[in-house]
Short mmCIF file of C-alpha atoms and ligand atoms in Angstrom, two decimals:
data_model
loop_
_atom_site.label_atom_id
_atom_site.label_comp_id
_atom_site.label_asym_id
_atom_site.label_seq_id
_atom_site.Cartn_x
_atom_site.Cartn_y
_atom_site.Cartn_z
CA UNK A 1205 5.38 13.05 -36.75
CA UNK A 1206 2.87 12.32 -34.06
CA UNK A 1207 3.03 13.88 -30.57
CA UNK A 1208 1.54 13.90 -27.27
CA UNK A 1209 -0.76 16.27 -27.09
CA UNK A 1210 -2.97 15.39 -29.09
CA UNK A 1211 -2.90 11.75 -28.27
CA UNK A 1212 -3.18 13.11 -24.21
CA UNK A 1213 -6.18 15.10 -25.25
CA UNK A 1214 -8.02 12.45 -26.94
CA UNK A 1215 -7.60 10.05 -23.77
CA UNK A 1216 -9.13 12.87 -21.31
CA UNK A 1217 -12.01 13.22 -23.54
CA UNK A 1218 -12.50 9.34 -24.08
CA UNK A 1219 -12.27 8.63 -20.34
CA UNK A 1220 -15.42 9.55 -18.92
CA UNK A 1221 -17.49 9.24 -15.35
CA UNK A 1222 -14.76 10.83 -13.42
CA UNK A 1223 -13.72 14.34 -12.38
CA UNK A 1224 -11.80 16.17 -14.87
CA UNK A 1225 -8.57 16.36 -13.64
CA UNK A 1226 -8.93 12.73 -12.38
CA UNK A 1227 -9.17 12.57 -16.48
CA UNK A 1228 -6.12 14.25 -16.82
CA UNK A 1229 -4.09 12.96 -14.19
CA UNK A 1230 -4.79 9.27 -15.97
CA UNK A 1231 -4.01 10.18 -19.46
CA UNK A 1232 -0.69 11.36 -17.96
CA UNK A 1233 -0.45 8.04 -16.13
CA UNK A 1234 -0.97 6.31 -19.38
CA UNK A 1235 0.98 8.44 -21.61
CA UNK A 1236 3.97 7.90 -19.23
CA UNK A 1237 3.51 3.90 -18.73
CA UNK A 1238 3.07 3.35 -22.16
CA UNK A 1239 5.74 5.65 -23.82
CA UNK A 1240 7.80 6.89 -20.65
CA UNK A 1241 6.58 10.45 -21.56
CA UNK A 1242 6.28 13.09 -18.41
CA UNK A 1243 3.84 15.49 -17.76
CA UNK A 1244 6.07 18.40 -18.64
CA UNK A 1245 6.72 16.01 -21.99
CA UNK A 1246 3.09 15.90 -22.76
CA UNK A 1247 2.49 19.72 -22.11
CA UNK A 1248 5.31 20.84 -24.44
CA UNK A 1249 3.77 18.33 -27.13
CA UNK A 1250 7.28 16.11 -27.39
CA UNK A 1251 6.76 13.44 -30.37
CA UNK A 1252 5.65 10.07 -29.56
CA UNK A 1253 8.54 7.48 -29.32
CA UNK A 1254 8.82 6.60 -33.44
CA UNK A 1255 9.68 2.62 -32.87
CA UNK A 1256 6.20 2.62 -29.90
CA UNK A 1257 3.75 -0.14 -30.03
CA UNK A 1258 0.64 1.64 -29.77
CA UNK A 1259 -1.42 -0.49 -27.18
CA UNK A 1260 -5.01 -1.18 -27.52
CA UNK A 1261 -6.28 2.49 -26.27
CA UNK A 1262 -9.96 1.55 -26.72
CA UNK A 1263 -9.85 -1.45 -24.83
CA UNK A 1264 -7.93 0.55 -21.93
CA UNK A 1265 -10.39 3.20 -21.82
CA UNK A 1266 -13.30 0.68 -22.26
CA UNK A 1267 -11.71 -0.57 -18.85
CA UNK A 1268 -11.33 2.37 -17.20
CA UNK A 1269 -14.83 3.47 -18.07
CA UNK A 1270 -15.55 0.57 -16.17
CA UNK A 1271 -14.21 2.04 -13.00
CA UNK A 1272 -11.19 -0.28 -13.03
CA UNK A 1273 -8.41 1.07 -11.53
CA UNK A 1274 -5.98 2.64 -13.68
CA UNK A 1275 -3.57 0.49 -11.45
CA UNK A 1276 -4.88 -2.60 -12.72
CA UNK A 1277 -5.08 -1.74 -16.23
CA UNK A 1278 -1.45 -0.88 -16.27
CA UNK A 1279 -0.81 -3.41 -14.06
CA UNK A 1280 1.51 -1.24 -11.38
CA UNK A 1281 1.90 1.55 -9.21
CA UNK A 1282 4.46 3.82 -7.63
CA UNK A 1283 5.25 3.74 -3.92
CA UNK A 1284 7.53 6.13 -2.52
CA UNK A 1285 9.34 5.84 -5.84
CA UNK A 1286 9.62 2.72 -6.75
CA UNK A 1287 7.71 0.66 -9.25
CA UNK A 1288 5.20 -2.28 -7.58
CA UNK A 1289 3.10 -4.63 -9.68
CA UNK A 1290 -0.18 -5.09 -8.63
CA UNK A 1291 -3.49 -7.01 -9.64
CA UNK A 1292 -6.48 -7.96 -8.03
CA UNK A 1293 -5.40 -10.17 -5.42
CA UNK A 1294 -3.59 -7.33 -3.22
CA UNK A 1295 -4.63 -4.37 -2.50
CA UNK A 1296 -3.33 -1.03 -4.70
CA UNK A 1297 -0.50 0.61 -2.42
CA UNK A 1298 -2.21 4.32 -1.03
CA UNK A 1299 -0.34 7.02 -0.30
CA UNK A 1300 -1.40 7.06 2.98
CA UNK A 1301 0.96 3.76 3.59
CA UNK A 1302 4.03 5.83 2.00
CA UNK A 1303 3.46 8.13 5.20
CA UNK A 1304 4.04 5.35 7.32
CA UNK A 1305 6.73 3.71 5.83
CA UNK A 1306 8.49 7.21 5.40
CA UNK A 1307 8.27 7.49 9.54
CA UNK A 1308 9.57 4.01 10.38
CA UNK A 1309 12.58 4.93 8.04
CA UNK A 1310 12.76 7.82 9.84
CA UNK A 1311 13.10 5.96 13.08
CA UNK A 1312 15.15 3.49 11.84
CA UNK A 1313 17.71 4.84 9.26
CA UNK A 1314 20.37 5.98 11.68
CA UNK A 1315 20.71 2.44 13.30
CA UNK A 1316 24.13 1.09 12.71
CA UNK A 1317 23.27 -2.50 13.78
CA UNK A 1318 20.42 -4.66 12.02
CA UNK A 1319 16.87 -4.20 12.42
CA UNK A 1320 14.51 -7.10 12.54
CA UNK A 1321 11.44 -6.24 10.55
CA UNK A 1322 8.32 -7.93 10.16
CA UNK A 1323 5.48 -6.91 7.52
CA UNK A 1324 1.88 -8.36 8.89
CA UNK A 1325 -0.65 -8.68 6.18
CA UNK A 1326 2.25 -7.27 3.18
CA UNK A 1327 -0.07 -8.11 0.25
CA UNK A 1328 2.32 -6.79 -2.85
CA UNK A 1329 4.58 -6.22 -0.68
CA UNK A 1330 4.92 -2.81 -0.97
CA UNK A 1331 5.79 -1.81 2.46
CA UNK A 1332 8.39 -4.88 3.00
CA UNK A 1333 10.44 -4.07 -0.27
CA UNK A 1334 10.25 -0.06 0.44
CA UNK A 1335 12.21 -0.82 4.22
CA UNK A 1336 14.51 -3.75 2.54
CA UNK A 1337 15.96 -0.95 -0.46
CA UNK A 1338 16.01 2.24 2.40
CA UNK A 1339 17.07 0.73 5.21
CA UNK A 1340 20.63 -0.08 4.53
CA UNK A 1341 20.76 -3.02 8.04
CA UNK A 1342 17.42 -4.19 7.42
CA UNK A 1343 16.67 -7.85 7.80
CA UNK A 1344 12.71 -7.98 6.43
CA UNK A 1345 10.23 -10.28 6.65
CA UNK A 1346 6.73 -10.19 5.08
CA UNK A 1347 3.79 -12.41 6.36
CA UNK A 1348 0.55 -12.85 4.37
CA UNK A 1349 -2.37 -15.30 4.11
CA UNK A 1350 -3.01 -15.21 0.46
CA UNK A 1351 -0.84 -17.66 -1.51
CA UNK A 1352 -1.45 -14.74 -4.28
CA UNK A 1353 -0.12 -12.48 -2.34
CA UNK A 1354 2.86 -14.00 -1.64
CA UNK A 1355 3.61 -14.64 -5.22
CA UNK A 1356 2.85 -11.23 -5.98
CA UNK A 1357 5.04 -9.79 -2.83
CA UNK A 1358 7.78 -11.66 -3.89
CA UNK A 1359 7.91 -10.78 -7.92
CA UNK A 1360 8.18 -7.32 -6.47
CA UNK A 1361 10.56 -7.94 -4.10
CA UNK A 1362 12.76 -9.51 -7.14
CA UNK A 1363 11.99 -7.14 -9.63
CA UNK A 1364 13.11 -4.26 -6.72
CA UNK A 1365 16.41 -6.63 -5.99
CA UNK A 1366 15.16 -6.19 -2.31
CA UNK A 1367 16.10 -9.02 0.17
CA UNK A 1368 12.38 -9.78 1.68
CA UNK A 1369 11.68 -13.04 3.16
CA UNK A 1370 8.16 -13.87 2.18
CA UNK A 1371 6.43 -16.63 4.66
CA UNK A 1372 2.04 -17.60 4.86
CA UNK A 1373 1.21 -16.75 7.98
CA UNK A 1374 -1.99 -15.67 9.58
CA UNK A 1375 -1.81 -13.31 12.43
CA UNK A 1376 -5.12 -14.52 14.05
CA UNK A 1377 -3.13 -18.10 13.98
CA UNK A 1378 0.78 -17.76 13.96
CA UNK A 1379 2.52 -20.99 14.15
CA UNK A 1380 6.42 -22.05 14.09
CA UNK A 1381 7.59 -17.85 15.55
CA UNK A 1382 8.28 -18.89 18.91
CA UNK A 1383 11.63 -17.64 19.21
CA UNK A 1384 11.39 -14.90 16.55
CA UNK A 1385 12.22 -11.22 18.00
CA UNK A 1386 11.64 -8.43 15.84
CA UNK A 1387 13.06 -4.51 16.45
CA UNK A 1388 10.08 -3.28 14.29
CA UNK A 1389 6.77 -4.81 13.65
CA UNK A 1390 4.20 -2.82 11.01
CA UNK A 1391 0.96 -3.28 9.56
CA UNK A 1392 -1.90 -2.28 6.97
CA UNK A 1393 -4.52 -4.80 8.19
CA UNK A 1394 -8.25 -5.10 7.35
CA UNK A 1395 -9.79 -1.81 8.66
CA UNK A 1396 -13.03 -0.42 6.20
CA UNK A 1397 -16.24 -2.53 8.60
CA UNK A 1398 -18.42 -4.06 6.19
CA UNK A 1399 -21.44 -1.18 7.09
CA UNK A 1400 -18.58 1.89 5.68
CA UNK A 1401 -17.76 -0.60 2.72
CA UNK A 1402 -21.22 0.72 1.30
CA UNK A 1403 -20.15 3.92 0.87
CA UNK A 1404 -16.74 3.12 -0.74
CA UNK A 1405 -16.54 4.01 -4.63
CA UNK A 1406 -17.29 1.12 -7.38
CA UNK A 1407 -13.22 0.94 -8.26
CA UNK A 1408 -12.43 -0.32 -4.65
CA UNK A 1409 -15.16 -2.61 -3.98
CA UNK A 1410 -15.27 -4.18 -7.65
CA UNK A 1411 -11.93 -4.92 -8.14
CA UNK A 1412 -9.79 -4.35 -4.99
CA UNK A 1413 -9.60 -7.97 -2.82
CA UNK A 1414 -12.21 -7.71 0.26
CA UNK A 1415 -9.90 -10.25 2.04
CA UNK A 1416 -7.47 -6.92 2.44
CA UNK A 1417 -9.92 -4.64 3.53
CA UNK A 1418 -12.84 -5.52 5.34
CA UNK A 1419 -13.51 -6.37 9.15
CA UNK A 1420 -16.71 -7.12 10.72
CA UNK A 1421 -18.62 -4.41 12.46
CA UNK A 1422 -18.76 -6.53 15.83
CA UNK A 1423 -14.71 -6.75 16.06
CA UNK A 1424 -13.25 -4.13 13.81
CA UNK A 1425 -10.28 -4.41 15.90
CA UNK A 1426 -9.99 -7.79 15.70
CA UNK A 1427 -6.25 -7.64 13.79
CA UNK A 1428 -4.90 -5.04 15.99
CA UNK A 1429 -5.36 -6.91 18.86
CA UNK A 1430 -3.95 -9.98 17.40
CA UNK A 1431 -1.12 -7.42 16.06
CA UNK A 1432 -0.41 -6.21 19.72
CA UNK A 1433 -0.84 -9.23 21.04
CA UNK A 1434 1.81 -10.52 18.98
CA UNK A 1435 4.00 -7.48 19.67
CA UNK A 1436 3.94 -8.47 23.49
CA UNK A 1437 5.77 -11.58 23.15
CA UNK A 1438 7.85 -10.86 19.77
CA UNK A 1439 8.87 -7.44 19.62
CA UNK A 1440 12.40 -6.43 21.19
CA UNK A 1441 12.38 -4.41 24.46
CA UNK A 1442 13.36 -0.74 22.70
CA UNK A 1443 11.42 -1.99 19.26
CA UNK A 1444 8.43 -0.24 18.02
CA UNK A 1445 5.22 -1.40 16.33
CA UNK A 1446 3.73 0.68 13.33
CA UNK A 1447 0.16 0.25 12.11
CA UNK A 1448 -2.11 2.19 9.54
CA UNK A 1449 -5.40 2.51 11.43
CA UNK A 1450 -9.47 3.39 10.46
CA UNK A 1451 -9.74 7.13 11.22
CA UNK A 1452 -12.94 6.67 13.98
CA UNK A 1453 -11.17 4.12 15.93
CA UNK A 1454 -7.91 6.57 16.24
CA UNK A 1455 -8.66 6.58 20.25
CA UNK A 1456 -10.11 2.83 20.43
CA UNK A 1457 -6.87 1.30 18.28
CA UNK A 1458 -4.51 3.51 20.91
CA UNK A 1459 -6.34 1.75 23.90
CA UNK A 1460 -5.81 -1.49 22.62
CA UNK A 1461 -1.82 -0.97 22.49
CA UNK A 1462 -2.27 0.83 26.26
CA UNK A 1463 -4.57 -2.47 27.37
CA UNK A 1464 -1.26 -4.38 26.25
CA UNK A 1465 1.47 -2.71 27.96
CA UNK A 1466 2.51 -0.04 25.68
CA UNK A 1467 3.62 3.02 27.06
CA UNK A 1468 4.59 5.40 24.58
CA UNK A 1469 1.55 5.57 22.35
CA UNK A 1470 1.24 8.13 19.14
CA UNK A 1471 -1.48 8.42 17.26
CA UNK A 1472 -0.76 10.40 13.50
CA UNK A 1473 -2.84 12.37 11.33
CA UNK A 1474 -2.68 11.93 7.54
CA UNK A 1475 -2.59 14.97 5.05
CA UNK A 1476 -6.84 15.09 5.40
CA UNK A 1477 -6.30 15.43 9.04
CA UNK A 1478 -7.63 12.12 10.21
CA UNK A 1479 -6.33 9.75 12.71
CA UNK A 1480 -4.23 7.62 10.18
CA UNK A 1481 -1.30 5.39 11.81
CA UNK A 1482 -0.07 4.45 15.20
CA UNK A 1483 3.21 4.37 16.47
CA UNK A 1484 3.73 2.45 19.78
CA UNK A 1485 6.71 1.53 22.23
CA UNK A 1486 7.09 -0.25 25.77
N1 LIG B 1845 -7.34 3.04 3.25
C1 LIG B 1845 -7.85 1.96 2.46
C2 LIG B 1845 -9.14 2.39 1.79
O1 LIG B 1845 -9.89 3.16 2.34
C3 LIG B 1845 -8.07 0.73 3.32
C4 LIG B 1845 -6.80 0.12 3.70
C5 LIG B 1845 -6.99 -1.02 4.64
O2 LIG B 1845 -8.07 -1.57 4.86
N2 LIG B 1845 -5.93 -1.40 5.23
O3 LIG B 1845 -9.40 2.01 0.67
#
């Protein structure tokens, strides 16, 4: 009967241009996808599933020898636990984001009545669905500017049976929110300039959406202002904004929430140690 193992141990040898235990970690990835086998499954050499249809394993390492991401070859991710599709039209949910999303639930899971959220910029939606399924009185609502996007926010948001509202907007031009007040208003904008996107590896800039990402060099703060800005007239006098921010414009993004009125500013580190999100209040 066929097992794991050796299957596992073919795939890290056949995946090649990447650290080993990057290797490793995506024959587990694929292993698990593919056959819904666990690490601990793979290392104690369980059998293979006997009724699996094998996929085409050349062809997937053929594309991840390409530097696609894994993400894209098996089409999803995980973020804080739950299952997202994903493609090249939004960009692949970071881990960094989960730390964000795990302190607005923080904030917000003890409130009794509803909480008013809006998602700026919620690409696959990851960060929308995630406060819809944990926050038990949320009310959610995810804006994007990509028609993709939006389709691709709200086939998660379906296949997550969270209650999302999905609406195009763009935050550098809102129209029709007049008289919308929100108690909590987050975002994962554009932050990488276009002089640090050289440096970024080939899997990012090759297959991950530039629309998502990238901000000119002469404004790089363009979509936090237009964030805070928005904030001042829409967000509810105790409600807090929430944004994921470019680690050397930690003191810069702060000032921009101070310039606007916000009092209680905090900037957060992320598990490197950089300046990663913002949390601000009146
Ligand atoms: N942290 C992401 C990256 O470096 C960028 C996310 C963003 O621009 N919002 O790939």
């Amino acid at each position: 009967m066929a097992t794991a193992k050796p299957l596992y141990q073919q795939l890290t040898q056949q995946i090649k241009g990447y650290p080993p235990e990057e290797a490793r970690e995506m024959a587990f990835m694929l292993l698990d996808h593919y056959f819904g086998l666990r690490k601990t499954d793979v290392l104690t050499d369980k059998p293979l599933p006997p009724n699996r249809t094998e996929p085409d394993w050349s062809q997937i390492v053929n594309r991840l020898n390409r530097q696609e991401p894994i993400q894209h070859v098996i089409g999803t991710t995980i973020f804080c636990g739950l299952e997202f599709e994903v493609s090249p039209d939004v960009l692949i949910p970071r881990p960094e984001t989960e730390d964000l999303v795990r302190l607005i639930m923080h904030d917000f899971t003890e409130r009794t009545d509803s909480v008013k959220i809006l998602d700026i910029g919620t690409g696959s939606g990851c960060i929308a669905v995630t406060l819809a399924r944990f926050i038990p009185q949320a009310d959610v609502m995810g804006w994007d500017v990509s028609d993709e996007a939006l389709a691709m926010a709200r086939r998660n948001a379906d296949q997550l049976n969270a209650d999302v509202t999905f609406e195009k907007q763009d935050i550098l031009n809102v129209t029709d929110a007049e008289l919308r007040k929100f108690d909590c208003v987050v975002s994962n904008p554009p932050y990488v300039t276009r002089s640090e996107a050289a440096a970024m590896d080939r899997n990012v800039l090759d297959y991950e959406p530039g629309l998502a990402l990238f901000v000119d060099d002469n404004d790089p703060l363009v979509f936090y202002k237009a964030v805070a800005d928005f904030c001042t007239r829409h967000l509810t006098k105790d409600g807090a904004c929430y944004v994921e921010i470019n680690e050397r414009f930690g003191e810069a993004t702060r000032q921009v929430f101070e310039e606007r009125g916000f009092r209680q500013i905090q900037v957060y580190k992320d598990i490197h140690g950089k300046d990663r999100s913002i949390r601000a209040t009146f």
